[in-house]
Amino acid sequence: MTALNLDRVARAHVVAPHPDDEAIGAFGLIVALRRRGVIVDVTLVTDGGASHPNSRAWPRARLTAARYAETCRVMSRAGIRRQDLRFLGYADGAFGFAGARAEAQLARDLARRPRPDLIVTPSLNDNHADHRAVARAVVRAWPGSIRRLSYLVWPREVPHRPRPRGRQIHLPLGCRSAMKRAALRLYRTQTGDVDDDPDGFLLDRDLLVRFARPVERFGSRP
């Protein structure tokens, strides 16, 4: 496993399928980039409105607005300005099955941003269909030789030891591990505030421990 080298990175673009994936996958990396003065664009692809589909107290519009607000708070802690956050509003849970046309549209949306030196993207091998579709769209948006790091949120195998595909890069978090854990708890809609949908997603204690490990791992390609 290789240590992460951020030399010669002036602009990065972090792409997240859902509001919280940007922090789960790359909170420590975003903090490290901002502390080096790197411009970081963060794009949230879907609206996050499918995490609790049976909640009556949290209809989709309310849930989406809350998840966007949570992301703004978390990314502010990482040093991201509101003007560098984009919420594209694709349908959570449906984008992964929307097909090539939707992926092509997303690729066009992503490519409208300034060309980065580093792209941080979901893994093509993630077990969530939205994540894989977003990863494919990223490849279409920037098909050249821009450096890429991929993060794996939901592995297909061995869920307690997630590893992205490709050459393995690691970023020790140090004190940023506690920062990340505290930031993840700010996703209140995902950590227990929505309590009227027993089938809804819950970012529980075990997942918080897993997502805030002392090292962030990425797959890499030049």
C-alpha positions as YAML, in Angstrom:
chain: A
units: angstrom
residues:
- id: 1
  name: MET
  ca: [0.00, 0.00, 0.00]
- id: 2
  name: THR
  ca: [1.31, 3.43, -1.02]
- id: 3
  name: ALA
  ca: [1.12, 6.68, 0.95]
- id: 4
  name: LEU
  ca: [-0.93, 9.42, -0.69]
- id: 5
  name: ASN
  ca: [1.07, 12.16, -2.38]
- id: 6
  name: LEU
  ca: [-0.85, 15.41, -2.92]
- id: 7
  name: ASP
  ca: [1.97, 17.34, -4.56]
- id: 8
  name: ARG
  ca: [1.03, 19.27, -7.71]
- id: 9
  name: VAL
  ca: [-2.68, 19.16, -6.92]
- id: 10
  name: ALA
  ca: [-4.14, 22.65, -7.31]
- id: 11
  name: ARG
  ca: [-7.78, 21.73, -7.93]
- id: 12
  name: ALA
  ca: [-9.71, 18.59, -6.96]
- id: 13
  name: HIS
  ca: [-13.26, 17.46, -7.64]
- id: 14
  name: VAL
  ca: [-14.99, 15.11, -5.20]
- id: 15
  name: VAL
  ca: [-18.08, 13.36, -6.57]
- id: 16
  name: ALA
  ca: [-20.57, 11.72, -4.18]
- id: 17
  name: PRO
  ca: [-23.62, 9.65, -5.13]
- id: 18
  name: HIS
  ca: [-25.59, 10.65, -1.99]
- id: 19
  name: PRO
  ca: [-25.35, 13.39, 0.63]
- id: 20
  name: ASP
  ca: [-22.95, 11.81, 3.17]
- id: 21
  name: ASP
  ca: [-20.83, 9.72, 0.76]
- id: 22
  name: GLU
  ca: [-18.45, 12.64, 0.29]
- id: 23
  name: ALA
  ca: [-17.61, 12.50, 4.01]
- id: 24
  name: ILE
  ca: [-17.75, 8.72, 4.36]
- id: 25
  name: GLY
  ca: [-15.38, 8.26, 1.45]
- id: 26
  name: ALA
  ca: [-13.07, 11.26, 1.64]
- id: 27
  name: PHE
  ca: [-13.59, 13.59, 4.62]
- id: 28
  name: GLY
  ca: [-9.97, 13.29, 5.74]
- id: 29
  name: LEU
  ca: [-8.73, 13.77, 2.19]
- id: 30
  name: ILE
  ca: [-10.86, 16.89, 1.73]
- id: 31
  name: VAL
  ca: [-9.49, 18.35, 4.96]
- id: 32
  name: ALA
  ca: [-5.92, 17.56, 3.86]
- id: 33
  name: LEU
  ca: [-6.48, 19.17, 0.46]
- id: 34
  name: ARG
  ca: [-7.99, 22.34, 1.89]
- id: 35
  name: ARG
  ca: [-5.19, 22.70, 4.42]
- id: 36
  name: ARG
  ca: [-2.78, 22.71, 1.48]
- id: 37
  name: GLY
  ca: [-4.77, 25.48, -0.20]
- id: 38
  name: VAL
  ca: [-6.25, 23.22, -2.88]
- id: 39
  name: ILE
  ca: [-9.54, 24.32, -4.47]
- id: 40
  name: VAL
  ca: [-12.01, 21.49, -3.90]
- id: 41
  name: ASP
  ca: [-15.29, 21.21, -5.80]
- id: 42
  name: VAL
  ca: [-17.80, 18.81, -4.26]
- id: 43
  name: THR
  ca: [-20.73, 17.48, -6.28]
- id: 44
  name: LEU
  ca: [-23.65, 15.60, -4.67]
- id: 45
  name: VAL
  ca: [-25.39, 13.68, -7.43]
- id: 46
  name: THR
  ca: [-28.67, 12.41, -5.94]
- id: 47
  name: ASP
  ca: [-31.10, 14.09, -3.57]
- id: 48
  name: GLY
  ca: [-30.76, 11.53, -0.75]
- id: 49
  name: GLY
  ca: [-34.53, 11.30, -0.53]
- id: 50
  name: ALA
  ca: [-34.80, 7.51, -0.56]
- id: 51
  name: SER
  ca: [-33.12, 6.74, 2.75]
- id: 52
  name: HIS
  ca: [-36.44, 6.56, 4.63]
- id: 53
  name: PRO
  ca: [-39.16, 5.96, 2.04]
- id: 54
  name: ASN
  ca: [-41.87, 4.95, 4.55]
- id: 55
  name: SER
  ca: [-41.52, 7.91, 6.90]
- id: 56
  name: ARG
  ca: [-44.67, 10.02, 7.20]
- id: 57
  name: ALA
  ca: [-42.98, 12.69, 9.30]
- id: 58
  name: TRP
  ca: [-40.19, 13.07, 6.77]
- id: 59
  name: PRO
  ca: [-41.67, 13.20, 3.25]
- id: 60
  name: ARG
  ca: [-39.15, 13.31, 0.44]
- id: 61
  name: ALA
  ca: [-39.00, 17.11, 0.12]
- id: 62
  name: ARG
  ca: [-38.33, 17.59, 3.84]
- id: 63
  name: LEU
  ca: [-35.79, 14.78, 3.95]
- id: 64
  name: THR
  ca: [-33.93, 16.08, 0.90]
- id: 65
  name: ALA
  ca: [-33.74, 19.61, 2.30]
- id: 66
  name: ALA
  ca: [-32.43, 18.27, 5.61]
- id: 67
  name: ARG
  ca: [-29.80, 16.10, 3.96]
- id: 68
  name: TYR
  ca: [-28.56, 19.03, 1.87]
- id: 69
  name: ALA
  ca: [-28.31, 21.18, 5.00]
- id: 70
  name: GLU
  ca: [-26.40, 18.42, 6.80]
- id: 71
  name: THR
  ca: [-23.92, 18.18, 3.95]
- id: 72
  name: CYS
  ca: [-23.36, 21.94, 4.01]
- id: 73
  name: ARG
  ca: [-22.57, 21.79, 7.75]
- id: 74
  name: VAL
  ca: [-20.25, 18.81, 7.40]
- id: 75
  name: MET
  ca: [-18.39, 20.21, 4.42]
- id: 76
  name: SER
  ca: [-18.01, 23.55, 6.20]
- id: 77
  name: ARG
  ca: [-16.11, 21.67, 8.90]
- id: 78
  name: ALA
  ca: [-13.86, 20.27, 6.18]
- id: 79
  name: GLY
  ca: [-13.14, 23.76, 4.83]
- id: 80
  name: ILE
  ca: [-15.49, 23.69, 1.83]
- id: 81
  name: ARG
  ca: [-17.29, 26.92, 0.96]
- id: 82
  name: ARG
  ca: [-20.99, 26.76, 0.07]
- id: 83
  name: GLN
  ca: [-20.26, 28.07, -3.43]
- id: 84
  name: ASP
  ca: [-18.01, 25.06, -4.06]
- id: 85
  name: LEU
  ca: [-20.86, 22.60, -3.30]
- id: 86
  name: ARG
  ca: [-23.27, 21.51, -6.02]
- id: 87
  name: PHE
  ca: [-26.46, 19.52, -5.51]
- id: 88
  name: LEU
  ca: [-27.63, 18.04, -8.80]
- id: 89
  name: GLY
  ca: [-30.86, 16.50, -7.48]
- id: 90
  name: TYR
  ca: [-30.95, 13.20, -9.39]
- id: 91
  name: ALA
  ca: [-33.34, 10.67, -7.86]
- id: 92
  name: ASP
  ca: [-31.79, 8.70, -5.01]
- id: 93
  name: GLY
  ca: [-32.17, 4.95, -5.51]
- id: 94
  name: ALA
  ca: [-33.26, 5.32, -9.12]
- id: 95
  name: PHE
  ca: [-30.16, 6.74, -10.77]
- id: 96
  name: GLY
  ca: [-28.37, 3.41, -10.72]
- id: 97
  name: PHE
  ca: [-31.10, 1.92, -12.91]
- id: 98
  name: ALA
  ca: [-31.74, 4.91, -15.17]
- id: 99
  name: GLY
  ca: [-29.42, 3.73, -17.92]
- id: 100
  name: ALA
  ca: [-26.81, 5.15, -20.25]
- id: 101
  name: ARG
  ca: [-28.75, 8.30, -21.14]
- id: 102
  name: ALA
  ca: [-28.88, 9.44, -17.51]
- id: 103
  name: GLU
  ca: [-25.20, 8.64, -17.05]
- id: 104
  name: ALA
  ca: [-24.36, 10.68, -20.16]
- id: 105
  name: GLN
  ca: [-26.37, 13.62, -18.80]
- id: 106
  name: LEU
  ca: [-24.54, 13.40, -15.49]
- id: 107
  name: ALA
  ca: [-21.22, 13.26, -17.33]
- id: 108
  name: ARG
  ca: [-22.13, 16.52, -19.09]
- id: 109
  name: ASP
  ca: [-23.15, 18.09, -15.76]
- id: 110
  name: LEU
  ca: [-19.85, 17.10, -14.17]
- id: 111
  name: ALA
  ca: [-17.72, 18.26, -17.09]
- id: 112
  name: ARG
  ca: [-19.12, 21.79, -16.82]
- id: 113
  name: ARG
  ca: [-16.93, 22.40, -13.79]
- id: 114
  name: PRO
  ca: [-13.32, 23.52, -14.22]
- id: 115
  name: ARG
  ca: [-10.96, 20.71, -15.13]
- id: 116
  name: PRO
  ca: [-9.39, 19.28, -11.95]
- id: 117
  name: ASP
  ca: [-5.94, 17.85, -11.32]
- id: 118
  name: LEU
  ca: [-7.47, 15.15, -9.12]
- id: 119
  name: ILE
  ca: [-10.84, 13.41, -9.28]
- id: 120
  name: VAL
  ca: [-12.21, 11.60, -6.23]
- id: 121
  name: THR
  ca: [-14.95, 9.21, -7.31]
- id: 122
  name: PRO
  ca: [-16.98, 6.25, -6.08]
- id: 123
  name: SER
  ca: [-15.55, 2.86, -6.94]
- id: 124
  name: LEU
  ca: [-16.76, 1.05, -10.04]
- id: 125
  name: ASN
  ca: [-16.87, -2.03, -7.81]
- id: 126
  name: ASP
  ca: [-19.20, -0.60, -5.16]
- id: 127
  name: ASN
  ca: [-22.16, -2.81, -4.27]
- id: 128
  name: HIS
  ca: [-24.65, 0.09, -4.59]
- id: 129
  name: ALA
  ca: [-26.06, 0.64, -8.09]
- id: 130
  name: ASP
  ca: [-26.14, 4.44, -7.69]
- id: 131
  name: HIS
  ca: [-22.44, 4.42, -6.81]
- id: 132
  name: ARG
  ca: [-21.45, 2.33, -9.82]
- id: 133
  name: ALA
  ca: [-23.52, 4.47, -12.19]
- id: 134
  name: VAL
  ca: [-21.95, 7.66, -10.84]
- id: 135
  name: ALA
  ca: [-18.49, 6.12, -11.21]
- id: 136
  name: ARG
  ca: [-19.22, 5.29, -14.86]
- id: 137
  name: ALA
  ca: [-20.43, 8.85, -15.47]
- id: 138
  name: VAL
  ca: [-17.20, 10.23, -13.98]
- id: 139
  name: VAL
  ca: [-15.21, 8.15, -16.48]
- id: 140
  name: ARG
  ca: [-17.32, 9.62, -19.29]
- id: 141
  name: ALA
  ca: [-16.96, 13.16, -17.98]
- id: 142
  name: TRP
  ca: [-13.18, 13.07, -17.83]
- id: 143
  name: PRO
  ca: [-11.93, 10.28, -20.12]
- id: 144
  name: GLY
  ca: [-8.34, 11.53, -20.24]
- id: 145
  name: SER
  ca: [-5.37, 11.01, -18.00]
- id: 146
  name: ILE
  ca: [-6.48, 13.03, -14.99]
- id: 147
  name: ARG
  ca: [-5.41, 11.36, -11.77]
- id: 148
  name: ARG
  ca: [-8.24, 9.51, -10.02]
- id: 149
  name: LEU
  ca: [-8.80, 8.20, -6.54]
- id: 150
  name: SER
  ca: [-11.77, 5.91, -5.91]
- id: 151
  name: TYR
  ca: [-13.39, 5.23, -2.56]
- id: 152
  name: LEU
  ca: [-15.45, 2.16, -1.68]
- id: 153
  name: VAL
  ca: [-18.45, 2.60, 0.62]
- id: 154
  name: TRP
  ca: [-20.37, -0.67, 0.15]
- id: 155
  name: PRO
  ca: [-18.07, -3.55, -0.78]
- id: 156
  name: ARG
  ca: [-19.37, -6.62, -2.58]
- id: 157
  name: GLU
  ca: [-17.40, -8.98, -0.34]
- id: 158
  name: VAL
  ca: [-15.92, -9.01, 3.17]
- id: 159
  name: PRO
  ca: [-17.93, -6.02, 4.44]
- id: 160
  name: HIS
  ca: [-15.69, -5.46, 7.47]
- id: 161
  name: ARG
  ca: [-12.62, -4.88, 5.28]
- id: 162
  name: PRO
  ca: [-13.63, -2.63, 2.37]
- id: 163
  name: ARG
  ca: [-10.94, -2.19, -0.28]
- id: 164
  name: PRO
  ca: [-11.23, -0.23, -3.52]
- id: 165
  name: ARG
  ca: [-9.99, -1.75, -6.77]
- id: 166
  name: GLY
  ca: [-6.62, -0.94, -8.32]
- id: 167
  name: ARG
  ca: [-3.37, 0.21, -6.73]
- id: 168
  name: GLN
  ca: [-3.99, 0.86, -3.05]
- id: 169
  name: ILE
  ca: [-3.33, 4.33, -1.66]
- id: 170
  name: HIS
  ca: [-3.71, 5.18, 2.01]
- id: 171
  name: LEU
  ca: [-4.09, 8.44, 3.92]
- id: 172
  name: PRO
  ca: [-3.49, 8.23, 7.70]
- id: 173
  name: LEU
  ca: [-5.98, 10.55, 9.37]
- id: 174
  name: GLY
  ca: [-4.40, 11.11, 12.77]
- id: 175
  name: CYS
  ca: [-6.54, 13.64, 14.65]
- id: 176
  name: ARG
  ca: [-8.76, 13.92, 11.58]
- id: 177
  name: SER
  ca: [-10.23, 10.52, 12.47]
- id: 178
  name: ALA
  ca: [-12.02, 12.07, 15.46]
- id: 179
  name: MET
  ca: [-13.00, 15.04, 13.27]
- id: 180
  name: LYS
  ca: [-14.49, 12.66, 10.74]
- id: 181
  name: ARG
  ca: [-16.41, 10.68, 13.35]
- id: 182
  name: ALA
  ca: [-17.87, 13.91, 14.79]
- id: 183
  name: ALA
  ca: [-18.74, 15.13, 11.30]
- id: 184
  name: LEU
  ca: [-20.56, 11.92, 10.42]
- id: 185
  name: ARG
  ca: [-22.73, 12.31, 13.51]
- id: 186
  name: LEU
  ca: [-23.98, 15.59, 12.04]
- id: 187
  name: TYR
  ca: [-25.96, 13.58, 9.49]
- id: 188
  name: ARG
  ca: [-28.81, 13.47, 11.96]
- id: 189
  name: THR
  ca: [-31.34, 12.15, 9.46]
- id: 190
  name: GLN
  ca: [-29.10, 9.13, 9.02]
- id: 191
  name: THR
  ca: [-28.16, 8.59, 12.67]
- id: 192
  name: GLY
  ca: [-31.58, 8.36, 14.31]
- id: 193
  name: ASP
  ca: [-33.62, 11.56, 13.90]
- id: 194
  name: VAL
  ca: [-35.95, 9.80, 11.45]
- id: 195
  name: ASP
  ca: [-37.56, 7.28, 13.81]
- id: 196
  name: ASP
  ca: [-40.83, 6.35, 12.10]
- id: 197
  name: ASP
  ca: [-39.44, 4.10, 9.37]
- id: 198
  name: PRO
  ca: [-38.02, 0.85, 10.78]
- id: 199
  name: ASP
  ca: [-36.82, -0.15, 7.32]
- id: 200
  name: GLY
  ca: [-34.98, 3.13, 6.74]
- id: 201
  name: PHE
  ca: [-31.22, 3.50, 6.66]
- id: 202
  name: LEU
  ca: [-29.38, 3.91, 9.98]
- id: 203
  name: LEU
  ca: [-25.80, 5.02, 10.29]
- id: 204
  name: ASP
  ca: [-25.36, 3.13, 13.54]
- id: 205
  name: ARG
  ca: [-22.40, 2.87, 15.89]
- id: 206
  name: ASP
  ca: [-20.80, -0.03, 14.02]
- id: 207
  name: LEU
  ca: [-20.94, 1.85, 10.72]
- id: 208
  name: LEU
  ca: [-19.59, 5.01, 12.33]
- id: 209
  name: VAL
  ca: [-16.59, 3.04, 13.59]
- id: 210
  name: ARG
  ca: [-16.07, 1.46, 10.19]
- id: 211
  name: PHE
  ca: [-16.41, 4.72, 8.25]
- id: 212
  name: ALA
  ca: [-14.13, 6.70, 10.58]
- id: 213
  name: ARG
  ca: [-11.16, 4.36, 10.68]
- id: 214
  name: PRO
  ca: [-7.70, 5.90, 11.26]
- id: 215
  name: VAL
  ca: [-6.83, 5.47, 7.56]
- id: 216
  name: GLU
  ca: [-8.76, 6.35, 4.41]
- id: 217
  name: ARG
  ca: [-8.08, 3.93, 1.55]
- id: 218
  name: PHE
  ca: [-8.41, 4.64, -2.14]
- id: 219
  name: GLY
  ca: [-7.92, 2.85, -5.40]
- id: 220
  name: SER
  ca: [-5.73, 4.82, -7.77]
- id: 221
  name: ARG
  ca: [-4.96, 5.21, -11.43]
- id: 222
  name: PRO
  ca: [-2.63, 7.80, -13.01]
...
